[in-house]
CSV table of C-alpha atoms and ligand atoms in Angstrom, one decimal:
chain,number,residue,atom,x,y,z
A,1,UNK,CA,11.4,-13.0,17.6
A,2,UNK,CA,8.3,-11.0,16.4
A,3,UNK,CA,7.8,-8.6,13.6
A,4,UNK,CA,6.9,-5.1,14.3
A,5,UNK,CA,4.3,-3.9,11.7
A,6,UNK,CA,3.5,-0.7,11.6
A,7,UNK,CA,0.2,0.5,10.2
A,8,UNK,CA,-1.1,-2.9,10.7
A,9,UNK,CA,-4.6,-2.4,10.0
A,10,UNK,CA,-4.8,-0.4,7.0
A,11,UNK,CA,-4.7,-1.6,3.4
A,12,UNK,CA,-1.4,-3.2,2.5
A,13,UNK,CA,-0.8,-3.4,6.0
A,14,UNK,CA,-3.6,-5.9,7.1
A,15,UNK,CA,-3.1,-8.2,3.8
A,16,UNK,CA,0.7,-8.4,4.6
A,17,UNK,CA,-0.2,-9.2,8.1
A,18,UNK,CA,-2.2,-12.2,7.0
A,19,UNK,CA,0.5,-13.5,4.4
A,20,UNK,CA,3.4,-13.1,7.4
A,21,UNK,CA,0.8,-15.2,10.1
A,22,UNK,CA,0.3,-17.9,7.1
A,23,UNK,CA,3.8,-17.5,6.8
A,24,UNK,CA,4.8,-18.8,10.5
A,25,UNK,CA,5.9,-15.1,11.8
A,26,UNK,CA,4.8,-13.9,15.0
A,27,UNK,CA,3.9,-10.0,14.4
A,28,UNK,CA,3.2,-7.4,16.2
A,29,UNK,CA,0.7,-4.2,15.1
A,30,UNK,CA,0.9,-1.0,15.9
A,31,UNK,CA,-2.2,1.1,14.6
A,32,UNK,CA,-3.7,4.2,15.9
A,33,UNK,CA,-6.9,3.7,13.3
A,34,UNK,CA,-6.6,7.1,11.8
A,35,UNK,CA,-7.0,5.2,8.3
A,36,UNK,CA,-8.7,2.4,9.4
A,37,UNK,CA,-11.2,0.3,11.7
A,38,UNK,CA,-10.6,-1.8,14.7
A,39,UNK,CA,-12.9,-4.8,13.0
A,40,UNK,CA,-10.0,-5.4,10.8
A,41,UNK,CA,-8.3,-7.4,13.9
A,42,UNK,CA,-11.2,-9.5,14.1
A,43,UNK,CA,-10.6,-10.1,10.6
A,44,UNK,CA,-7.5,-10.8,10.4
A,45,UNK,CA,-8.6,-13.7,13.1
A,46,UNK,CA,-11.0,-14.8,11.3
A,47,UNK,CA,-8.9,-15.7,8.1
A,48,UNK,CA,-5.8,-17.1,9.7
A,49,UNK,CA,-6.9,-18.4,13.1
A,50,UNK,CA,-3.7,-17.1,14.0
A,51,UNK,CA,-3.1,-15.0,17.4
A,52,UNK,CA,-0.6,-11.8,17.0
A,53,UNK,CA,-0.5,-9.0,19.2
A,54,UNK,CA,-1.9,-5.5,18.5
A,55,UNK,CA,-1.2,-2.1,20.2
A,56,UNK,CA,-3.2,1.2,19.8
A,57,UNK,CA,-0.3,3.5,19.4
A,58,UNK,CA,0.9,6.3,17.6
A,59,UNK,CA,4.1,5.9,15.5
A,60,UNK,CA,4.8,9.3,16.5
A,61,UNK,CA,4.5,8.7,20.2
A,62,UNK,CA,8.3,7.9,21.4
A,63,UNK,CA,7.0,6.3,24.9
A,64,UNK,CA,5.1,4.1,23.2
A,65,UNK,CA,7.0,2.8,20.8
A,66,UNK,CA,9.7,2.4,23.5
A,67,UNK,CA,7.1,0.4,25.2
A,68,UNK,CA,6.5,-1.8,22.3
A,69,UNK,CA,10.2,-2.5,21.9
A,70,UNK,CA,10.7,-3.2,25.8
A,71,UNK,CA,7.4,-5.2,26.1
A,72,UNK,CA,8.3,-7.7,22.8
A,73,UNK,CA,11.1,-9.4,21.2
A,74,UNK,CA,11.1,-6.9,18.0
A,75,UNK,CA,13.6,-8.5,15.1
A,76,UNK,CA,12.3,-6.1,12.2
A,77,UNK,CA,9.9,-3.9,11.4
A,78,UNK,CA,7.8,-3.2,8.2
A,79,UNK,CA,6.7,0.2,8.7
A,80,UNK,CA,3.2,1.1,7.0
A,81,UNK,CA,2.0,3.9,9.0
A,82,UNK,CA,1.5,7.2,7.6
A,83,UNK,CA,-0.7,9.7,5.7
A,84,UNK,CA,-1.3,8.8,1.7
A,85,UNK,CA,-3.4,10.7,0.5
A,86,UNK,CA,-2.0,12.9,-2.6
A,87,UNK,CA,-4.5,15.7,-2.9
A,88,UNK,CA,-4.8,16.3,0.7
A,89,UNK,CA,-1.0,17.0,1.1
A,90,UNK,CA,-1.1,19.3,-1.8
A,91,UNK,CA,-3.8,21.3,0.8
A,92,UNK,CA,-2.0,20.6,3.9
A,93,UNK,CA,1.8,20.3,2.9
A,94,UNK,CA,2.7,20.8,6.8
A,95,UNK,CA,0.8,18.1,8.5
A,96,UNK,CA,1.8,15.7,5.9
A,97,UNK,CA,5.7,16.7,5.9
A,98,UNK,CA,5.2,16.3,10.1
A,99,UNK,CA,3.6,13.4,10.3
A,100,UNK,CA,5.2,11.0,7.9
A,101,UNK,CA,8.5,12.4,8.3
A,102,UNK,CA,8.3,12.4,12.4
A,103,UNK,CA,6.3,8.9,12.7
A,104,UNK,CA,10.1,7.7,10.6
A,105,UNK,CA,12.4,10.1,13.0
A,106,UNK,CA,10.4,8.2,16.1
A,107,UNK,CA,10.5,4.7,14.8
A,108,UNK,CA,14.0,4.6,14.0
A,109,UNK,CA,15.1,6.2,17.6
A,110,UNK,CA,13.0,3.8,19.3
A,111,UNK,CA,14.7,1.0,17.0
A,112,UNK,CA,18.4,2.7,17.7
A,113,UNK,CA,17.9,2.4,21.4
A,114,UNK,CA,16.6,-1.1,21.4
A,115,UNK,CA,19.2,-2.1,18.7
A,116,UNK,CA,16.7,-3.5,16.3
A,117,UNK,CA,18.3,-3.0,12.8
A,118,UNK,CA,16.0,-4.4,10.2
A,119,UNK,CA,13.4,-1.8,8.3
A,120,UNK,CA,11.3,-2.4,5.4
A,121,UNK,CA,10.0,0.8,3.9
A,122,UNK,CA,6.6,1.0,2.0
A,123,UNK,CA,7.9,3.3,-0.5
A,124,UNK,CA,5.9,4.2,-3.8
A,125,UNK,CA,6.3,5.0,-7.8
A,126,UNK,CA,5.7,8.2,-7.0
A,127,UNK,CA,9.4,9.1,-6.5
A,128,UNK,CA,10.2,8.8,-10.2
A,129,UNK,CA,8.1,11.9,-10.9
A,130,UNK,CA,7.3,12.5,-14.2
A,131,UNK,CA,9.9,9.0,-15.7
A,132,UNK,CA,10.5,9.7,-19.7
A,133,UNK,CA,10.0,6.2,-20.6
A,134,UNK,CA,8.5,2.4,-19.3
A,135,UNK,CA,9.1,0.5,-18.1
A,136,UNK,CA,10.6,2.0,-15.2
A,137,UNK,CA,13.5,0.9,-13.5
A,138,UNK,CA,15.1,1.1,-10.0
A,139,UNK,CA,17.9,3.1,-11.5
A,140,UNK,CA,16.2,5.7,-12.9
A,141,UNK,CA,16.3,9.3,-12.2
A,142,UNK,CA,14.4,10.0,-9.1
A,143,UNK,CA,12.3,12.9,-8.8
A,144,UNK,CA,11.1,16.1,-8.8
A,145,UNK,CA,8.0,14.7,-7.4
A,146,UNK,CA,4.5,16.1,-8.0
A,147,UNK,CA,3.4,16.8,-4.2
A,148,UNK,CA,4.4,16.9,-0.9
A,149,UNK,CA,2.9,13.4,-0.2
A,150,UNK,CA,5.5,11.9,-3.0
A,151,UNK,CA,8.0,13.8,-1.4
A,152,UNK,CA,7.8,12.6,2.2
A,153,UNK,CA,8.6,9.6,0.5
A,154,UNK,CA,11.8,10.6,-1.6
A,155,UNK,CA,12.3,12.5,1.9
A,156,UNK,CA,12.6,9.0,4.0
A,157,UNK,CA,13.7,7.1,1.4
A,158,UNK,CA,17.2,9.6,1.6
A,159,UNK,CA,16.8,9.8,5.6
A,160,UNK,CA,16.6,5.6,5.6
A,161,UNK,CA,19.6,5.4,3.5
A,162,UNK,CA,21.8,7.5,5.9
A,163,UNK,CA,20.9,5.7,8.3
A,164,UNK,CA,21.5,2.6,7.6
A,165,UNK,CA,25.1,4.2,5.8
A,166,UNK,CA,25.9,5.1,9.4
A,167,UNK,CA,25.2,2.2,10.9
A,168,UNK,CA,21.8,3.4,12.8
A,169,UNK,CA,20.1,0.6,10.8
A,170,UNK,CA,21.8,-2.8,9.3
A,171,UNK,CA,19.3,-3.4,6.7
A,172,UNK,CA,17.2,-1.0,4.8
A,173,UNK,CA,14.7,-2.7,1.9
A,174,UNK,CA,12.7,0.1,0.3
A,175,UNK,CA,9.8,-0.9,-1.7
A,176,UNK,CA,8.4,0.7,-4.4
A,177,UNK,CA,4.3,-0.2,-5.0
A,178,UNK,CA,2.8,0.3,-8.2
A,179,UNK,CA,-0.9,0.9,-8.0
A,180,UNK,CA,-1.8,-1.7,-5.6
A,181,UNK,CA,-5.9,-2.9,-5.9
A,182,UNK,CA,-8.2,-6.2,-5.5
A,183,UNK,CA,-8.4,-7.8,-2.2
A,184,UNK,CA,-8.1,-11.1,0.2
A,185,UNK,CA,-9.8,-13.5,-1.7
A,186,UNK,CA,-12.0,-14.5,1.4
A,187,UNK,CA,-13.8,-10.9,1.2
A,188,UNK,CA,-13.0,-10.5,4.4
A,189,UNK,CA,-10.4,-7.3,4.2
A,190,UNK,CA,-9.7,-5.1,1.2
A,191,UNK,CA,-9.8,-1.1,1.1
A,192,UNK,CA,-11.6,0.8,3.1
A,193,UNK,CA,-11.4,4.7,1.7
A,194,UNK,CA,-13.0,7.5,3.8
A,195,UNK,CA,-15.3,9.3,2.0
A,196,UNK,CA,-15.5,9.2,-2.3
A,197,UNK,CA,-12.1,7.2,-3.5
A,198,UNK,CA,-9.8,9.2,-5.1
A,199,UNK,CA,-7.8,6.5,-7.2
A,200,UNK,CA,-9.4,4.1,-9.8
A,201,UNK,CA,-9.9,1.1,-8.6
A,202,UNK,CA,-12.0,1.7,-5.6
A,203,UNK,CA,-13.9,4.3,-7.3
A,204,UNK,CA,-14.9,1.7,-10.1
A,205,UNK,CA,-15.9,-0.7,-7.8
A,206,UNK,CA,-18.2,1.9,-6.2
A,207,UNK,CA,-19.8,3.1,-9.5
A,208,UNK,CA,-20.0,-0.8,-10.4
A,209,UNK,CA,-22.9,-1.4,-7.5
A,210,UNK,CA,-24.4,1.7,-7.8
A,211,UNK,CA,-23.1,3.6,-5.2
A,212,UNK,CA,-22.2,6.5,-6.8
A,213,UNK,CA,-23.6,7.4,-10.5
A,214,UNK,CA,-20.8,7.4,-13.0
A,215,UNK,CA,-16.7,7.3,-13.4
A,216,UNK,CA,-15.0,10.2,-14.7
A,217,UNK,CA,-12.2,9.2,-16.8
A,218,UNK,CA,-9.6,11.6,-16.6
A,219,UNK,CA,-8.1,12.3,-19.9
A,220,UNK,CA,-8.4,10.9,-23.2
A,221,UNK,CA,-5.6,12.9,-25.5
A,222,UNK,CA,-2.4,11.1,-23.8
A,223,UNK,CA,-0.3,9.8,-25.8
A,224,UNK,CA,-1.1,6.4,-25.2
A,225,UNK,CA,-3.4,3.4,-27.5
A,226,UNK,CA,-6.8,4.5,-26.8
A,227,UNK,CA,-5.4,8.0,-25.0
A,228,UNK,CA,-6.3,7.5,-21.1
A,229,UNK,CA,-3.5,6.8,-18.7
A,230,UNK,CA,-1.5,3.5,-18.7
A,231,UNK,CA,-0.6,2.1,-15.1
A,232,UNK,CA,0.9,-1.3,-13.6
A,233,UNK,CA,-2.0,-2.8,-10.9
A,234,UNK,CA,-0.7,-5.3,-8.7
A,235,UNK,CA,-3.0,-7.4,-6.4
A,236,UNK,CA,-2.5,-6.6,-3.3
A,237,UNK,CA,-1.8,-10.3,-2.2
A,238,UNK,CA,0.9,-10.1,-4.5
A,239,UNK,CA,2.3,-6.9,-3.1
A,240,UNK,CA,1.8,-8.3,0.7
A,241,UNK,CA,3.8,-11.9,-0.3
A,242,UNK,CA,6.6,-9.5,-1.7
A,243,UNK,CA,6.9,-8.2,1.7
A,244,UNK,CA,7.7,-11.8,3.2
A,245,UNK,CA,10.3,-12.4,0.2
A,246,UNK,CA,11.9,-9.2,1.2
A,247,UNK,CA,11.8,-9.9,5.3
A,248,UNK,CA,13.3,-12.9,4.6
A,249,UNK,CA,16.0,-11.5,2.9
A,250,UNK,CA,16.4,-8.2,4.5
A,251,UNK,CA,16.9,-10.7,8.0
A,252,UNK,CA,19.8,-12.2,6.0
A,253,UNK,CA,21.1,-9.8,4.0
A,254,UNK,CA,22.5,-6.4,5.3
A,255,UNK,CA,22.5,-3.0,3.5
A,256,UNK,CA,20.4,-0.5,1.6
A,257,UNK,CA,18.7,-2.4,-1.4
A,258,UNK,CA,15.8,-0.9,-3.8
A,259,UNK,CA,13.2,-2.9,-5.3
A,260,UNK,CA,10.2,-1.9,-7.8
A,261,UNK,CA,7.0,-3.8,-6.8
A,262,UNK,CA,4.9,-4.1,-9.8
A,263,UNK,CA,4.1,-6.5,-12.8
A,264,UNK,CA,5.1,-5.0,-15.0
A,265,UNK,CA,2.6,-4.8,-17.5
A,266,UNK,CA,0.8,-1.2,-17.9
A,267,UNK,CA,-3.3,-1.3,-18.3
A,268,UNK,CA,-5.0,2.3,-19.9
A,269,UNK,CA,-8.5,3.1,-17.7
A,270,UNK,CA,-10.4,2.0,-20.8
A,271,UNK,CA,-9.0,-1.7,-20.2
A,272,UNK,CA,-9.3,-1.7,-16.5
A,273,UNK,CA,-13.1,-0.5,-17.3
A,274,UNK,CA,-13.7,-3.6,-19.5
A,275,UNK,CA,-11.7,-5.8,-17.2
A,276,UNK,CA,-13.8,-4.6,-14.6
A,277,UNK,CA,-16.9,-5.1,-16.4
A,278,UNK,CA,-16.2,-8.6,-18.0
A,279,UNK,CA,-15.3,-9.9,-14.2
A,280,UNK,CA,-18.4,-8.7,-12.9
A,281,UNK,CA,-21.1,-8.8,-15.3
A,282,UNK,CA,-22.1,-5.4,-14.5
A,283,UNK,CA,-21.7,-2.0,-16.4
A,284,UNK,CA,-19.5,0.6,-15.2
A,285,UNK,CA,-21.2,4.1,-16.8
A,286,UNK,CA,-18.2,6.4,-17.4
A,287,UNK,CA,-17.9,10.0,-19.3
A,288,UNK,CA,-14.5,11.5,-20.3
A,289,UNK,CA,-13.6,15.0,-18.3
A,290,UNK,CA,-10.2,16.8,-18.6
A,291,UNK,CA,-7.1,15.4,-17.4
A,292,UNK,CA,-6.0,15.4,-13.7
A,293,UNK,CA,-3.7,17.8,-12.8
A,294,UNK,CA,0.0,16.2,-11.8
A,295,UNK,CA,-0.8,12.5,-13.5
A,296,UNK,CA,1.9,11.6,-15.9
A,297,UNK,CA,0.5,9.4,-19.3
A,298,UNK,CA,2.1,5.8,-18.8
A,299,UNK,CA,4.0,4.7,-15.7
A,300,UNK,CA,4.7,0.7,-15.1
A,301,UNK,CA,7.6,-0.9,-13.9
A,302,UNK,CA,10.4,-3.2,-14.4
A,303,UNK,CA,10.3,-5.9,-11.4
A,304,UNK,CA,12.7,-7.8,-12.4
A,305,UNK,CA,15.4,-7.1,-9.7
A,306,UNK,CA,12.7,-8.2,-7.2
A,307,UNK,CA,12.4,-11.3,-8.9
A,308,UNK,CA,16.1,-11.6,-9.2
A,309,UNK,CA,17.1,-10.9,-5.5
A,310,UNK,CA,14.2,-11.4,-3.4
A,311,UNK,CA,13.0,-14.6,-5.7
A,312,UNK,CA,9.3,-12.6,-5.8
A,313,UNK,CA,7.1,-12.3,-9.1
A,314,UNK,CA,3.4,-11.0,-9.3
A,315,UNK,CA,1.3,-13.9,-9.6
A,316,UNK,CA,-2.3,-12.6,-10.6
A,317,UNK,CA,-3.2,-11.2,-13.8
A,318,UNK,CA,-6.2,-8.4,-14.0
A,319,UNK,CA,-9.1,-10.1,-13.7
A,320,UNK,CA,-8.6,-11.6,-10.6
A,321,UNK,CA,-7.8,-8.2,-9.3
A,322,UNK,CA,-11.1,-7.3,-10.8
A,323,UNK,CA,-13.1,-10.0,-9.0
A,324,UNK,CA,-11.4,-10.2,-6.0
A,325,UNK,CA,-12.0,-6.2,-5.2
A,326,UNK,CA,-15.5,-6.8,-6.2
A,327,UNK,CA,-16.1,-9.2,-4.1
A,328,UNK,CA,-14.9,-7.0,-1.2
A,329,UNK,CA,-17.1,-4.1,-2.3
A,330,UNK,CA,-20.2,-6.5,-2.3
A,331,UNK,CA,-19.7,-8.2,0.8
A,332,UNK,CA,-18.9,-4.6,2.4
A,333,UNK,CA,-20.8,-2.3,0.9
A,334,UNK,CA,-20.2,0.0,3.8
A,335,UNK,CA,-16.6,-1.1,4.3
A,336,UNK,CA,-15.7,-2.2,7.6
A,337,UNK,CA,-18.7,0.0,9.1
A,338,UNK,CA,-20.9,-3.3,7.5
A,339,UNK,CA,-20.6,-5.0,10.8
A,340,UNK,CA,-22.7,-2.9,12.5
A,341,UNK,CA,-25.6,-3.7,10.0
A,342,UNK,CA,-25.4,-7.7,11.6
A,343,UNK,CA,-25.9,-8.9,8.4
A,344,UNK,CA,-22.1,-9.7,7.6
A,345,UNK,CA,-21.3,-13.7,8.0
A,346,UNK,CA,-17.6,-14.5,8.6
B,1,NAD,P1,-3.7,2.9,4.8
B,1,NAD,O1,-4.1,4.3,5.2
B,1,NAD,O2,-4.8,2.0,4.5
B,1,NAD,O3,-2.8,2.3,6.0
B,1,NAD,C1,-2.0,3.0,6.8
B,1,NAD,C2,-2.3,2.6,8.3
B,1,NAD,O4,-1.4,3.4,9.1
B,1,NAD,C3,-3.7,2.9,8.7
B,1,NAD,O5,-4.2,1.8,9.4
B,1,NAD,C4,-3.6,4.1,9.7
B,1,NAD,O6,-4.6,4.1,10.7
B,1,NAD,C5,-2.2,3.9,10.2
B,1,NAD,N1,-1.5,5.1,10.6
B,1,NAD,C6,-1.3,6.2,9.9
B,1,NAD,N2,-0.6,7.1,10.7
B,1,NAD,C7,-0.3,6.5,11.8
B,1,NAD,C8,0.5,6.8,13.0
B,1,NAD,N3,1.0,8.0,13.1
B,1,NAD,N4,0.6,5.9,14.0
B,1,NAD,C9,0.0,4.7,13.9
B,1,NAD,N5,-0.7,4.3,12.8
B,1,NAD,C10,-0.9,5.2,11.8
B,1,NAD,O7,-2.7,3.0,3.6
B,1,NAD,P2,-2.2,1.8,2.7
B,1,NAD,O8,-2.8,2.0,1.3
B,1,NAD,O9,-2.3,0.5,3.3
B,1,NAD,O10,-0.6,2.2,2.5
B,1,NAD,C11,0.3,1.8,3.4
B,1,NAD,C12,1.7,2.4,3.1
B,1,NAD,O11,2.0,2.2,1.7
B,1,NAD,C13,1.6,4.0,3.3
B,1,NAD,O12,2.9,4.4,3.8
B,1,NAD,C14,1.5,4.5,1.8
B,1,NAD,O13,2.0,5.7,1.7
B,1,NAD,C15,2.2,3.4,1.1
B,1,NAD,N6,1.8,3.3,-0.3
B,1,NAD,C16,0.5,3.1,-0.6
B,1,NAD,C17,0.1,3.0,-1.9
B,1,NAD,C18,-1.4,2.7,-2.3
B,1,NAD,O14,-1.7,2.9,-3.4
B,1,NAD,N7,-2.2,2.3,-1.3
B,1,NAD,C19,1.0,3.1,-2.9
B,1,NAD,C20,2.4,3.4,-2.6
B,1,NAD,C21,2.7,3.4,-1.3
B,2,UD1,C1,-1.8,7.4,-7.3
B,2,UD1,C2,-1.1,8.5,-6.6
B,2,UD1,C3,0.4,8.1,-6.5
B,2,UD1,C4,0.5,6.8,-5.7
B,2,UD1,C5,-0.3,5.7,-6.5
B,2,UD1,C6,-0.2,4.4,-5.8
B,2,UD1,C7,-2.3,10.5,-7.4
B,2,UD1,C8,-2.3,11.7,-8.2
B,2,UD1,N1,-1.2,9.7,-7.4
B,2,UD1,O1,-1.3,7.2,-8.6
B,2,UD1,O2,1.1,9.1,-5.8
B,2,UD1,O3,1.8,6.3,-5.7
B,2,UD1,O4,-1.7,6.2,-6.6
B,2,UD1,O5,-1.4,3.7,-5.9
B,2,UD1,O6,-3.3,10.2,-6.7
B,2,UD1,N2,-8.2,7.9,-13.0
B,2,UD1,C9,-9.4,8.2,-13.7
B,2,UD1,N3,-10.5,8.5,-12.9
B,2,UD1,C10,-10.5,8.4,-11.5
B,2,UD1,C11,-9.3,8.1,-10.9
B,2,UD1,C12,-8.2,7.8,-11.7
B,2,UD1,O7,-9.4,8.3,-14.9
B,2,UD1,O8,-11.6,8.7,-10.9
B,2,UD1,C13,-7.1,7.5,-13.8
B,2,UD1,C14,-5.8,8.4,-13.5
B,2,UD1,O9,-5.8,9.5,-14.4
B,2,UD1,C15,-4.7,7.4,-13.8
B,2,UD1,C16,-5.3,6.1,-13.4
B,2,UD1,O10,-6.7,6.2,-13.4
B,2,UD1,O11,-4.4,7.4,-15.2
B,2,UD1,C17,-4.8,5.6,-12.1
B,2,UD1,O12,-5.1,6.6,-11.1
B,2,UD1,P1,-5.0,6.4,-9.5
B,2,UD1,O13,-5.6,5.1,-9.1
B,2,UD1,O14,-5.4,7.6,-8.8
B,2,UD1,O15,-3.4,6.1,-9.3
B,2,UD1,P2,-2.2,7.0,-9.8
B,2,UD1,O16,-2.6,8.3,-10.3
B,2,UD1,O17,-1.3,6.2,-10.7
């Protein structure tokens, strides 16, 4: 039996790939590279000495993904694949409703007809909306979500549930990340963005070596300690092992079943700036501009059901997230693209 993965090669996607090899699964990726690089296989290699399979395919393609379910011996599939990127669905709301919501519609056909029953769901925080209080649980009111991105997510998470209500699916775990950051300790993978990052993390690490001149913080009047906004950052080793704990149950254990993937401890920018800065040694030159539209003053979660039912807790605190994603950013200044310079040792 192998395990489908979907989105393989991107961010969460190639870190969970690692923790299922090291785990003993035999997996299967499915990537078309939209979001990511081809040299992230080699990767991959390179850290596990593991062989898996990998197709270039579309999600949205329905012969291929029958072709991938004729070819192997699919028994789930943790399904990655789409577009994430929160300001670019505000500007294209169509392509974003299309893809995410047909690369689902596909998959699940494709896993009807070849009776494979098992789906984990990279979900996100972004379906609570605006929550009125932390720490957030898995009960709490969901939406109205902020932009179309967050609700192709609310959108699948409804569409999975039916689903697997009507007996399409057998088991349906939706996770929902935090704000996922740091990377493989080797160096080796970690995130890739196109162009200037648009969340924190990756854009501190840039600032940190220099690459570009100078964080903005956004907002310094919330309501919170030392007013910037308060979020939960998981590693995302941690986040990748809590897809294992929840394959292994999901494989057992049938139904529709939520779980909040976090740590559950909130950091404000100012402290991920000084955590940032004590684990590398470096300043990280910031000024203060207006709030971002759409961000919401404190959101972290309450994992404990995760610990509860899929026996999974976050293991790393801050500064390893800090020090891990640096070390990433200086063995790869260019991202995967480094490669090409022949400098890059594995
Ligand atoms: P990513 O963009 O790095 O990875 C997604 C991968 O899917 C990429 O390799 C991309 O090439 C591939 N892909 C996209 N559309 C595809 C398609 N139609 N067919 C085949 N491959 C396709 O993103 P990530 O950060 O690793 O996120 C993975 C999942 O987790 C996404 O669904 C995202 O919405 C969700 N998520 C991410 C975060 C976060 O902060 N990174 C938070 C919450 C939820
Ligand atoms: C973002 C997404 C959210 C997704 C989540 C998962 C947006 C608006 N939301 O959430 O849908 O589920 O990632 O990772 O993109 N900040 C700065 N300066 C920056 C960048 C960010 O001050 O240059 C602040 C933000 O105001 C926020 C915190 O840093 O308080 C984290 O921001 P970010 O990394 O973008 O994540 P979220 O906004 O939590």
């Amino acid at each position: 039996m192998k395990i489908l993965v979907t989105g393989g090669a991107g961010f969460i996607g190639s870190h969970t790939c690692v923790e299922l090899l090291n785990s003993g699964y035999e997996i299967v990726i499915a990537d078309n590279f939209s979001n990511s690089k081809p040299e992230v296989l080699n990767r991959l290699t390179a850290i596990t000495r593991k062989p898996f399979d990998f197709c270039e395919a579309d999600i949205r393609d329905r012969v291929a993904m029958d072709a991938i379910f004729d070819r192997f011996d699919i028994g789930a599939v943790i399904h990655f694949a789409g577009l994430k990127s929160v300001g670019e669905s505000v500007e294209k709301p169509l392509e974003y409703y299309s893809h995410n919501l047909n690369a689902t519609f596909t998959l699940c056909e494709s896993m009807e007809k070849h009776r494979v029953g098992c789906l984990i769901f990279s979900s996100s925080a972004t379906v609570y909306g605006s929550p009125d209080t932390a720490p957030v649980r898995e009960d709490f009111p969901l939406g109205p979500t902020t932009n179309p991105y967050g609700e192709t997510k609310l959108m699948q998470e409804r569409i999975l549930r039916d689903l697997e209500s009507a007996g399409v699916l057998d088991s349906v775990y939706l996770l929902r990340y935090f704000n996922p950051i740091g990377a493989h300790e080797s160096g080796l993978i970690g995130e890739d963005p196109n162009g200037i990052p648009n969340n924190l993390l990756p854009y501190i690490s840039k600032v940190s070596v220099g690459k570009l001149p100078y964080l903005s913080v956004y907002g310094n009047d919330y309501p919170t300690p030392d007013g910037s906004g308060i979020r939960d950052y998981i590693h995302v080793v941690d986040l990748a092992r809590a897809h294992v704990a929840a394959l292994r149950c999901a494989l057992k254990k049938k139904g529709t079943h939520v779980y909040n993937i976090g740590t559950g401890r909130g950091y404000s920018v100012f402290e991920i700036i000084a955590a940032y800065e004590k684990a590398t040694g470096r300043k990280v030159p910031y000024v203060v501009t207006d709030r971002r539209p759409g961000d919401v003053a404190v959101s972290y979660s309450d994992p404990s059901l995760a610990e509860k039912e899929l026996g999974w807790k976050a293991e790393y605190g801050i500064e390893r997230m800090c020090v891990d994603a640096d070390r990433w950013q200086t063995k790869n200044p260019d991202g995967y693209e480094t490669i090409k310079d022949k400098f890059f040792q594995y």
